CSV table of C-alpha atoms in Angstrom, one decimal:
chain,number,residue,atom,x,y,z
A,7,MET,CA,-43.5,-7.5,-22.4
A,8,TYR,CA,-43.6,-9.5,-19.3
A,9,ILE,CA,-46.6,-8.8,-16.9
A,10,TYR,CA,-47.4,-10.8,-13.8
A,11,ASN,CA,-50.7,-12.7,-14.2
A,12,VAL,CA,-52.7,-12.0,-11.1
A,13,SER,CA,-55.3,-14.6,-11.9
A,14,ARG,CA,-52.6,-17.3,-12.0
A,15,ILE,CA,-51.4,-16.3,-8.5
A,16,SER,CA,-55.0,-16.3,-7.3
A,17,ARG,CA,-55.5,-19.8,-8.7
A,18,HIS,CA,-52.4,-21.0,-6.7
A,19,ILE,CA,-53.7,-19.5,-3.5
A,20,SER,CA,-57.2,-20.8,-4.2
A,21,LYS,CA,-56.0,-24.4,-4.7
A,22,ALA,CA,-53.8,-24.3,-1.6
A,23,CYS,CA,-56.7,-22.9,0.5
A,24,SER,CA,-59.2,-25.4,-1.0
A,25,ALA,CA,-57.0,-28.4,-0.2
A,26,LEU,CA,-56.3,-27.0,3.3
A,27,PHE,CA,-60.0,-26.6,4.2
A,28,GLN,CA,-61.0,-29.9,2.7
A,29,GLN,CA,-58.5,-31.7,4.9
A,30,LYS,CA,-58.9,-29.8,8.1
A,31,TRP,CA,-62.3,-28.3,8.2
A,32,ASN,CA,-64.6,-30.4,6.0
A,33,LEU,CA,-66.9,-30.7,9.1
A,34,PHE,CA,-68.1,-27.1,8.5
A,35,PRO,CA,-71.0,-26.8,6.0
A,36,LEU,CA,-70.3,-23.1,5.4
A,37,LEU,CA,-67.2,-21.2,6.2
A,38,SER,CA,-69.1,-18.0,6.3
A,39,ASN,CA,-71.1,-19.4,9.2
A,40,LEU,CA,-68.1,-20.7,11.0
A,41,ASN,CA,-69.0,-19.2,14.4
A,42,ASN,CA,-72.6,-20.4,14.3
A,43,VAL,CA,-71.9,-24.1,13.7
A,44,LYS,CA,-72.5,-26.4,16.6
A,45,LEU,CA,-69.6,-28.8,17.0
A,46,ILE,CA,-69.6,-32.2,18.5
A,47,SER,CA,-67.1,-32.8,21.3
A,48,THR,CA,-64.7,-34.8,19.2
A,49,ASN,CA,-64.0,-31.8,17.0
A,50,ARG,CA,-63.5,-29.2,19.7
A,51,GLY,CA,-59.7,-29.8,19.7
A,52,LYS,CA,-59.6,-28.9,16.0
A,53,VAL,CA,-61.7,-25.8,16.6
A,54,ARG,CA,-59.3,-24.6,19.3
A,55,GLU,CA,-56.4,-25.2,17.0
A,56,TRP,CA,-58.0,-23.1,14.3
A,57,THR,CA,-58.9,-20.4,16.7
A,58,SER,CA,-55.4,-20.2,18.2
A,59,TRP,CA,-53.8,-19.9,14.7
A,60,ARG,CA,-56.5,-17.9,12.9
A,61,SER,CA,-54.9,-14.6,13.5
A,62,ILE,CA,-51.6,-15.8,12.0
A,63,ILE,CA,-53.2,-17.5,9.0
A,64,THR,CA,-55.4,-14.6,8.2
A,65,GLY,CA,-52.4,-12.4,8.6
A,66,PHE,CA,-51.2,-13.8,5.3
A,67,VAL,CA,-54.1,-12.2,3.4
A,68,PRO,CA,-52.9,-8.6,3.6
A,69,ILE,CA,-49.4,-9.8,2.9
A,70,GLY,CA,-50.7,-11.7,-0.2
A,71,ILE,CA,-52.5,-8.6,-1.4
A,72,CYS,CA,-49.3,-6.5,-0.9
A,73,LEU,CA,-47.3,-9.1,-2.9
A,74,VAL,CA,-49.7,-8.9,-5.8
A,75,ALA,CA,-49.6,-5.1,-5.7
A,76,VAL,CA,-45.8,-5.2,-5.7
A,77,MET,CA,-45.7,-7.6,-8.6
A,78,GLN,CA,-48.0,-5.4,-10.6
A,79,TRP,CA,-45.9,-2.3,-9.8
A,80,ARG,CA,-42.8,-4.2,-10.9
A,81,ALA,CA,-44.4,-5.1,-14.1
A,82,TYR,CA,-45.3,-1.4,-14.7
A,83,ARG,CA,-41.7,-0.4,-13.9
A,84,LYS,CA,-40.4,-3.0,-16.4
A,85,ILE,CA,-42.4,-1.4,-19.2
A,86,SER,CA,-40.8,2.0,-18.5
A,87,SER,CA,-37.4,0.6,-17.4
A,88,ALA,CA,-35.6,2.5,-20.2
A,89,HIS,CA,-36.0,5.6,-18.1
A,90,SER,CA,-34.6,6.4,-14.7
A,91,ALA,CA,-36.8,7.5,-11.9
A,92,LYS,CA,-37.6,11.2,-11.6
A,93,GLN,CA,-37.0,12.9,-8.3
A,94,TRP,CA,-40.7,13.1,-7.4
A,95,GLN,CA,-41.0,9.3,-8.1
A,96,ILE,CA,-38.1,8.6,-5.8
A,97,SER,CA,-39.6,10.8,-3.1
A,98,CYS,CA,-43.0,9.0,-3.4
A,99,TYR,CA,-41.4,5.6,-3.3
A,100,CYS,CA,-39.2,6.4,-0.3
A,101,ALA,CA,-42.3,7.8,1.5
A,102,LEU,CA,-43.9,4.4,1.5
A,103,PRO,CA,-43.9,2.7,5.0
A,104,LEU,CA,-41.6,-0.1,3.8
A,105,ARG,CA,-39.7,-0.4,7.0
A,106,ILE,CA,-43.0,-1.0,8.9
A,107,THR,CA,-44.1,-3.7,6.5
A,108,SER,CA,-40.6,-5.2,6.6
A,109,ARG,CA,-40.7,-5.3,10.4
A,110,CYS,CA,-44.2,-7.0,10.2
A,111,TRP,CA,-42.9,-9.5,7.7
A,112,GLY,CA,-39.8,-10.1,10.0
A,113,TRP,CA,-42.1,-10.8,12.9
A,114,LEU,CA,-44.3,-13.1,10.9
A,115,ALA,CA,-41.3,-14.9,9.4
A,116,ASP,CA,-40.1,-15.9,12.9
A,117,LYS,CA,-43.5,-17.2,14.1
A,118,GLU,CA,-43.7,-21.0,14.4
A,119,ILE,CA,-46.2,-22.5,11.9
A,120,PRO,CA,-48.4,-25.5,12.7
A,121,THR,CA,-46.8,-28.6,11.2
A,122,TRP,CA,-49.8,-29.6,9.1
A,123,ILE,CA,-50.0,-26.3,7.2
A,124,ARG,CA,-46.3,-26.0,6.4
A,125,PRO,CA,-46.4,-28.1,3.2
A,126,TYR,CA,-49.1,-25.8,1.8
A,127,ILE,CA,-47.3,-22.5,2.6
A,128,TYR,CA,-43.8,-23.7,1.6
A,129,GLY,CA,-45.1,-25.5,-1.4
A,130,LEU,CA,-46.8,-22.4,-2.7
A,131,TYR,CA,-43.6,-20.4,-2.2
A,132,THR,CA,-41.5,-23.1,-3.8
A,133,SER,CA,-43.7,-23.2,-7.0
A,134,THR,CA,-43.9,-19.4,-7.2
A,135,PHE,CA,-40.2,-18.6,-6.9
A,136,GLY,CA,-38.7,-21.8,-8.3
A,137,VAL,CA,-36.9,-23.1,-5.1
A,138,ASN,CA,-34.7,-26.1,-5.8
A,139,LEU,CA,-35.5,-28.1,-2.7
A,140,ASN,CA,-33.4,-31.1,-3.9
A,141,GLU,CA,-30.3,-29.1,-2.8
A,142,ALA,CA,-31.6,-28.4,0.7
A,143,ALA,CA,-30.3,-30.3,3.7
A,144,SER,CA,-33.9,-31.3,4.5
A,145,GLU,CA,-36.4,-31.8,1.7
A,146,ASP,CA,-39.2,-32.2,4.2
A,147,PHE,CA,-41.3,-29.1,4.4
A,148,LYS,CA,-42.5,-30.0,7.9
A,149,SER,CA,-38.9,-29.8,9.3
A,150,TYR,CA,-38.9,-26.0,8.9
A,151,SER,CA,-40.7,-24.5,11.9
A,152,SER,CA,-41.0,-20.9,10.5
A,153,ILE,CA,-40.8,-19.1,7.2
A,154,GLY,CA,-37.5,-17.5,8.2
A,155,ASP,CA,-36.0,-21.0,8.8
A,156,PHE,CA,-37.2,-22.0,5.3
A,157,PHE,CA,-35.7,-18.9,3.7
A,158,ALA,CA,-32.3,-19.5,5.4
A,159,ARG,CA,-32.3,-23.3,4.8
A,160,PRO,CA,-28.8,-24.9,4.7
A,161,LEU,CA,-27.7,-26.9,1.8
A,162,LYS,CA,-26.7,-30.6,1.6
A,163,GLU,CA,-23.0,-31.2,2.2
A,164,GLY,CA,-21.1,-31.2,-1.1
A,165,VAL,CA,-23.8,-29.5,-3.2
A,166,ARG,CA,-21.5,-26.4,-3.5
A,167,THR,CA,-17.8,-26.8,-4.1
A,168,VAL,CA,-15.3,-24.0,-3.6
A,169,ASP,CA,-13.0,-23.3,-6.6
A,170,HIS,CA,-9.5,-23.2,-5.2
A,171,THR,CA,-7.8,-22.4,-8.5
A,172,THR,CA,-8.8,-18.7,-8.3
A,173,CYS,CA,-8.3,-16.1,-5.6
A,174,LEU,CA,-11.9,-15.0,-5.6
A,175,VAL,CA,-15.2,-16.9,-5.7
A,176,SER,CA,-18.9,-16.0,-5.6
A,177,PRO,CA,-20.0,-15.4,-2.0
A,178,CYS,CA,-23.6,-16.5,-2.8
A,179,ASP,CA,-26.0,-17.9,-5.3
A,180,GLY,CA,-27.5,-15.1,-7.4
A,181,THR,CA,-27.6,-13.1,-10.5
A,182,VAL,CA,-24.7,-10.9,-11.5
A,183,LEU,CA,-26.0,-7.3,-11.9
A,184,HIS,CA,-22.6,-5.7,-12.7
A,185,PHE,CA,-18.9,-6.0,-12.3
A,186,GLY,CA,-15.7,-4.1,-13.3
A,187,THR,CA,-13.4,-1.4,-12.1
A,188,VAL,CA,-14.4,1.5,-10.0
A,189,SER,CA,-14.0,4.6,-12.1
A,190,SER,CA,-13.7,8.2,-10.9
A,191,GLY,CA,-15.1,7.3,-7.5
A,192,ASN,CA,-18.4,5.9,-9.0
A,193,ILE,CA,-19.7,2.3,-9.0
A,194,GLU,CA,-22.2,0.9,-11.6
A,195,GLN,CA,-25.1,-0.9,-9.9
A,196,VAL,CA,-26.3,-1.9,-13.4
A,197,LYS,CA,-25.2,-0.9,-16.9
A,198,GLY,CA,-25.3,2.9,-17.2
A,199,VAL,CA,-26.6,3.5,-13.6
A,200,THR,CA,-24.0,4.6,-11.1
A,201,TYR,CA,-23.7,5.7,-7.5
A,202,SER,CA,-21.0,7.3,-5.4
A,203,LEU,CA,-18.4,5.1,-3.7
A,204,GLU,CA,-18.0,7.5,-0.9
A,205,ASN,CA,-21.8,7.7,-0.3
A,206,PHE,CA,-22.0,4.0,-0.3
A,207,LEU,CA,-19.1,3.2,2.1
A,208,GLY,CA,-19.2,6.4,4.1
A,209,GLU,CA,-16.2,8.2,5.8
A,210,ASN,CA,-12.9,6.3,5.4
A,211,SER,CA,-12.4,5.8,9.1
A,212,TRP,CA,-10.6,2.5,8.7
A,213,ASN,CA,-7.6,3.9,6.9
A,214,SER,CA,-4.9,6.0,8.6
A,215,ARG,CA,-4.4,7.9,5.4
A,216,ASN,CA,-7.9,9.5,5.5
A,217,ASN,CA,-6.4,12.9,6.2
A,218,VAL,CA,-4.4,13.2,3.0
A,219,GLU,CA,-6.3,16.0,1.3
A,220,GLU,CA,-4.7,15.7,-2.1
A,221,ASP,CA,-5.8,12.1,-2.6
A,222,SER,CA,-9.3,11.2,-3.8
A,223,TYR,CA,-11.5,9.0,-1.7
A,224,GLN,CA,-10.9,6.1,-4.1
A,225,ASP,CA,-7.1,6.5,-3.8
A,226,LEU,CA,-7.3,6.6,0.0
A,227,LEU,CA,-8.8,3.1,0.0
A,228,LEU,CA,-5.9,1.6,-1.8
A,229,HIS,CA,-3.2,-0.1,0.2
A,230,LYS,CA,-0.8,0.0,-2.8
A,231,VAL,CA,0.4,-3.5,-2.1
A,232,SER,CA,1.0,-3.9,-5.9
A,233,PRO,CA,2.0,-1.2,-8.3
A,234,ASN,CA,-0.8,0.1,-10.5
A,235,SER,CA,-3.4,-1.6,-8.3
A,236,LYS,CA,-7.1,-0.7,-8.9
A,237,LEU,CA,-10.4,-0.9,-7.2
A,238,TYR,CA,-12.9,-3.5,-8.5
A,239,GLN,CA,-16.5,-4.3,-7.7
A,240,CYS,CA,-19.1,-7.0,-8.2
A,241,VAL,CA,-22.8,-6.8,-7.5
A,242,ILE,CA,-24.8,-10.1,-7.0
A,243,TYR,CA,-28.6,-10.1,-6.5
A,244,LEU,CA,-30.2,-12.9,-4.5
A,245,ALA,CA,-33.7,-13.7,-5.7
A,246,PRO,CA,-36.4,-15.0,-3.3
A,247,GLY,CA,-35.9,-18.5,-4.6
A,248,ASP,CA,-32.1,-18.6,-4.2
A,249,TYR,CA,-30.0,-20.0,-1.4
A,250,HIS,CA,-30.1,-17.2,1.2
A,251,ARG,CA,-26.8,-17.7,3.0
A,252,PHE,CA,-23.6,-16.1,1.9
A,253,HIS,CA,-19.9,-17.0,2.5
A,254,SER,CA,-16.5,-15.6,2.4
A,255,PRO,CA,-15.4,-15.0,-1.2
A,256,THR,CA,-11.7,-15.2,-0.4
A,257,ASP,CA,-9.1,-15.5,2.4
A,258,TRP,CA,-9.3,-12.1,4.2
A,259,GLU,CA,-9.3,-10.3,7.5
A,260,PRO,CA,-12.3,-8.0,8.2
A,261,THR,CA,-11.3,-5.3,10.7
A,262,TYR,CA,-14.2,-2.8,10.7
A,263,ARG,CA,-18.0,-2.9,10.5
A,264,ARG,CA,-20.2,0.0,9.5
A,265,HIS,CA,-24.0,-0.2,9.7
A,266,PHE,CA,-26.2,2.3,7.8
A,267,SER,CA,-29.8,2.0,9.1
A,268,GLY,CA,-31.1,3.4,5.7
A,269,LYS,CA,-34.3,2.5,3.9
A,270,LEU,CA,-35.6,-0.8,2.9
A,271,LEU,CA,-36.4,-0.5,-0.8
A,272,SER,CA,-36.6,-3.3,-3.3
A,273,VAL,CA,-33.2,-4.3,-4.8
A,274,ASN,CA,-34.4,-6.5,-7.7
A,275,PRO,CA,-32.7,-5.9,-11.1
A,276,GLY,CA,-35.6,-3.8,-12.4
A,277,MET,CA,-35.5,-1.5,-9.5
A,278,ALA,CA,-31.7,-1.2,-9.8
A,279,ARG,CA,-32.1,0.0,-13.4
A,280,TRP,CA,-34.9,2.4,-12.5
A,281,LEU,CA,-33.5,4.0,-9.3
A,282,PRO,CA,-30.0,5.6,-9.4
A,283,GLY,CA,-28.1,5.4,-6.1
A,284,LEU,CA,-30.4,2.6,-4.8
A,285,PHE,CA,-27.7,0.9,-2.7
A,286,CYS,CA,-26.8,4.2,-1.1
A,287,LEU,CA,-30.3,4.6,0.2
A,288,ASN,CA,-30.9,1.2,1.6
A,289,GLU,CA,-29.9,-0.3,5.0
A,290,ARG,CA,-26.5,-2.1,4.7
A,291,ALA,CA,-23.8,-3.7,6.7
A,292,ILE,CA,-20.3,-3.0,5.5
A,293,TYR,CA,-17.4,-5.2,6.5
A,294,ALA,CA,-14.0,-3.7,5.5
A,295,GLY,CA,-10.5,-5.2,5.9
A,296,LYS,CA,-7.7,-6.5,3.8
A,297,TRP,CA,-6.7,-9.5,1.7
A,298,MET,CA,-3.6,-10.5,-0.2
A,299,HIS,CA,-3.9,-7.6,-2.7
A,300,GLY,CA,-4.8,-4.9,-0.2
A,301,PHE,CA,-8.2,-3.4,0.6
A,302,PHE,CA,-11.2,-5.7,0.6
A,303,SER,CA,-14.9,-5.2,1.6
A,304,MET,CA,-18.1,-7.1,1.5
A,305,VAL,CA,-21.5,-5.4,1.9
A,306,ALA,CA,-24.8,-7.0,2.7
A,307,VAL,CA,-27.6,-4.7,1.4
A,308,GLY,CA,-31.0,-4.9,3.0
A,309,ALA,CA,-34.3,-4.8,1.0
A,310,THR,CA,-38.0,-4.7,1.4
A,311,ASN,CA,-39.3,-7.6,3.5
A,312,VAL,CA,-35.8,-8.8,4.4
A,313,GLY,CA,-36.6,-9.9,8.0
A,314,SER,CA,-33.0,-9.4,9.1
A,315,ILE,CA,-29.3,-9.5,8.0
A,316,LYS,CA,-27.5,-12.0,10.2
A,317,ILE,CA,-23.7,-12.0,10.4
A,318,TYR,CA,-22.3,-15.0,12.3
A,319,CYS,CA,-19.2,-13.2,13.6
A,320,ASP,CA,-21.1,-10.1,14.7
A,321,LYS,CA,-23.8,-10.8,17.2
A,322,LEU,CA,-24.2,-7.1,18.0
A,323,LEU,CA,-25.5,-6.2,14.5
A,324,GLU,CA,-29.2,-5.5,14.6
A,325,THR,CA,-31.0,-4.7,11.3
A,326,ASN,CA,-34.6,-4.1,10.3
A,327,LYS,CA,-35.3,-2.2,13.5
A,328,PRO,CA,-37.4,1.0,14.0
A,329,LYS,CA,-35.8,4.0,12.5
A,330,TYR,CA,-32.8,5.0,14.6
A,331,LYS,CA,-33.4,8.4,16.2
A,332,SER,CA,-29.8,9.2,17.3
A,333,LYS,CA,-27.5,7.8,14.6
A,334,ASN,CA,-27.9,6.8,11.0
A,335,VAL,CA,-24.4,5.2,11.0
A,336,MET,CA,-23.0,2.9,13.6
A,337,ASP,CA,-19.3,1.7,13.5
A,338,LYS,CA,-17.6,-1.1,15.2
A,339,CYS,CA,-14.0,-2.4,15.3
A,340,LEU,CA,-13.9,-6.1,14.9
A,341,ASP,CA,-11.7,-8.7,16.7
A,342,SER,CA,-8.1,-8.3,15.5
A,343,ASN,CA,-7.8,-12.1,15.3
A,344,LEU,CA,-10.8,-12.5,13.0
A,345,ARG,CA,-9.9,-14.5,9.8
A,346,PHE,CA,-11.9,-16.0,7.1
A,347,LYS,CA,-11.0,-18.7,4.6
A,348,LYS,CA,-12.5,-18.9,1.1
A,349,GLY,CA,-16.0,-20.5,1.4
A,350,ASP,CA,-16.4,-20.0,5.2
A,351,PRO,CA,-20.0,-19.2,6.3
A,352,PHE,CA,-20.3,-15.5,6.8
A,353,GLY,CA,-24.0,-14.6,7.2
A,354,GLU,CA,-27.6,-15.0,5.9
A,355,PHE,CA,-30.6,-13.0,4.7
A,356,ARG,CA,-34.1,-13.8,5.6
A,357,MET,CA,-35.2,-13.2,2.0
A,358,GLY,CA,-33.6,-12.1,-1.2
A,359,SER,CA,-31.2,-9.2,-1.3
A,360,THR,CA,-27.8,-8.1,-2.6
A,361,ILE,CA,-24.1,-8.6,-1.9
A,362,VAL,CA,-21.6,-6.1,-3.1
A,363,ILE,CA,-17.9,-6.8,-3.0
A,364,ILE,CA,-15.4,-3.9,-3.5
A,365,PHE,CA,-11.7,-4.8,-3.4
A,366,GLU,CA,-8.2,-3.8,-4.5
A,367,ALA,CA,-6.3,-6.0,-7.1
A,368,PRO,CA,-3.5,-5.7,-9.6
A,369,SER,CA,-4.3,-4.1,-13.0
A,370,SER,CA,-4.0,-7.5,-14.6
A,371,PHE,CA,-7.0,-8.8,-12.6
A,372,GLN,CA,-9.9,-10.0,-14.9
A,373,PHE,CA,-13.4,-11.2,-14.1
A,374,LYS,CA,-14.8,-14.3,-15.9
A,375,LEU,CA,-18.4,-13.2,-15.6
A,376,ILE,CA,-21.3,-12.1,-17.9
A,377,PRO,CA,-23.8,-9.5,-16.7
A,378,GLY,CA,-27.1,-11.2,-15.9
A,379,GLU,CA,-25.3,-14.6,-15.4
A,380,LYS,CA,-26.5,-16.9,-12.6
A,381,VAL,CA,-23.7,-17.9,-10.3
A,382,LYS,CA,-23.4,-20.4,-7.5
A,383,MET,CA,-21.6,-19.9,-4.1
A,384,GLY,CA,-18.0,-21.1,-4.5
A,385,GLN,CA,-17.9,-20.6,-8.2
A,386,GLY,CA,-14.7,-18.9,-9.4
A,387,ILE,CA,-15.4,-15.4,-10.7
A,388,CYS,CA,-11.9,-14.3,-11.9
A,389,CYS,CA,-9.5,-15.8,-14.5
A,390,ALA,CA,-6.9,-18.0,-12.8
A,391,ASN,CA,-4.6,-17.9,-15.8
A,392,LYS,CA,-4.7,-14.1,-16.4
A,393,GLU,CA,-5.1,-12.8,-12.8
A,394,LYS,CA,-1.5,-12.8,-11.8
A,395,TYR,CA,-0.9,-13.8,-8.2
A,396,VAL,CA,1.9,-12.0,-6.5
A,397,ASP,CA,5.3,-13.7,-6.7
A,398,ARG,CA,7.0,-15.1,-3.6
A,399,VAL,CA,8.8,-11.8,-2.9
A,400,GLN,CA,5.5,-9.8,-3.2
A,401,LYS,CA,3.7,-12.4,-1.0
A,402,THR,CA,6.3,-12.0,1.7
A,403,LYS,CA,5.8,-8.2,1.6
A,404,THR,CA,2.1,-8.7,1.7
A,405,ASN,CA,2.2,-11.0,4.7
A,406,ALA,CA,4.5,-8.6,6.5
A,407,PHE,CA,2.2,-5.7,5.7
A,408,ILE,CA,-0.8,-7.6,7.1
A,409,HIS,CA,0.9,-8.6,10.3
A,410,ALA,CA,2.3,-5.1,10.8
A,411,THR,CA,-1.1,-3.4,10.5
């Protein structure tokens, strides 16, 4: 089975540090006696530069140790991935100060890094997580002033094309964890591991039918634009090396935002298999509205060391903050004129995380995906020939419904 090789990671760090010190501080005979070396006047500027940035550079050491520990923990989890977590394991994991470490990481990710050291830091990250820098708008490491800027780097124009032959495209680059219909009010986060739709989305405040007692929560979400319509879902995981921005997967109108402050647990595929209800525990920003087939929602799920979730149309959203004392859930009605076209920029993560889309569609709707498949932003994820678009009469009714509501 796969186990992270700590010595390999150590060698990467050792090489980077060795090259760094050879280039910048070869004037020091012994690093351990750094404070006792008498410097000539021509080198005082370099010493001041080192002193001013020493706290930030040395700040990477505990983070590196934490990363190694997390990697080893993930390897251990992978060995026992056939079993779901027990309640005591969930309690222990949730008790870890992951929000504090994530806030520290967010602070560090926004700090400006000296130009000369950027290639070493970003180069190490690129080789470790397999970043494809050829797709980035700028391939020069020195052009990214902070780690956060490097994580959320834009792509070159034309690198991603939006498939206009299907009604739904992937909102991001990532790995498909699961997709399919929502059954009995439950969603599968991975094969065989489910969580409650109601716990994930919360109270159905955005639908005027929420007081109909005889209907299930799942039925209340449906707009019934088409007969026999169903709820579908798709979960896509963004790895640390992926493109970190996400886009609108279709033409739609978000009308409501709900923010759960939640926890900041890891959302990688191994954790999703191990911890049932993971996405219901984590911090998340839910954007609910409507599209041509009825209800549509897109959810950005936070994770450990995600500095922030940034939504371009929602400047008031604040994530990865100290634990909220008054409210765990914060709602907001969005601008009634807000519209998104397929492929429009929607938001960004400051590190890898997860996007969940939950939507209403006709019973003839079919995905063209494989679990575990890598997808790119703009790639069609449903079958154009089998997913039947509504006819002209139904389109007219749909448009009338949207404008009326």
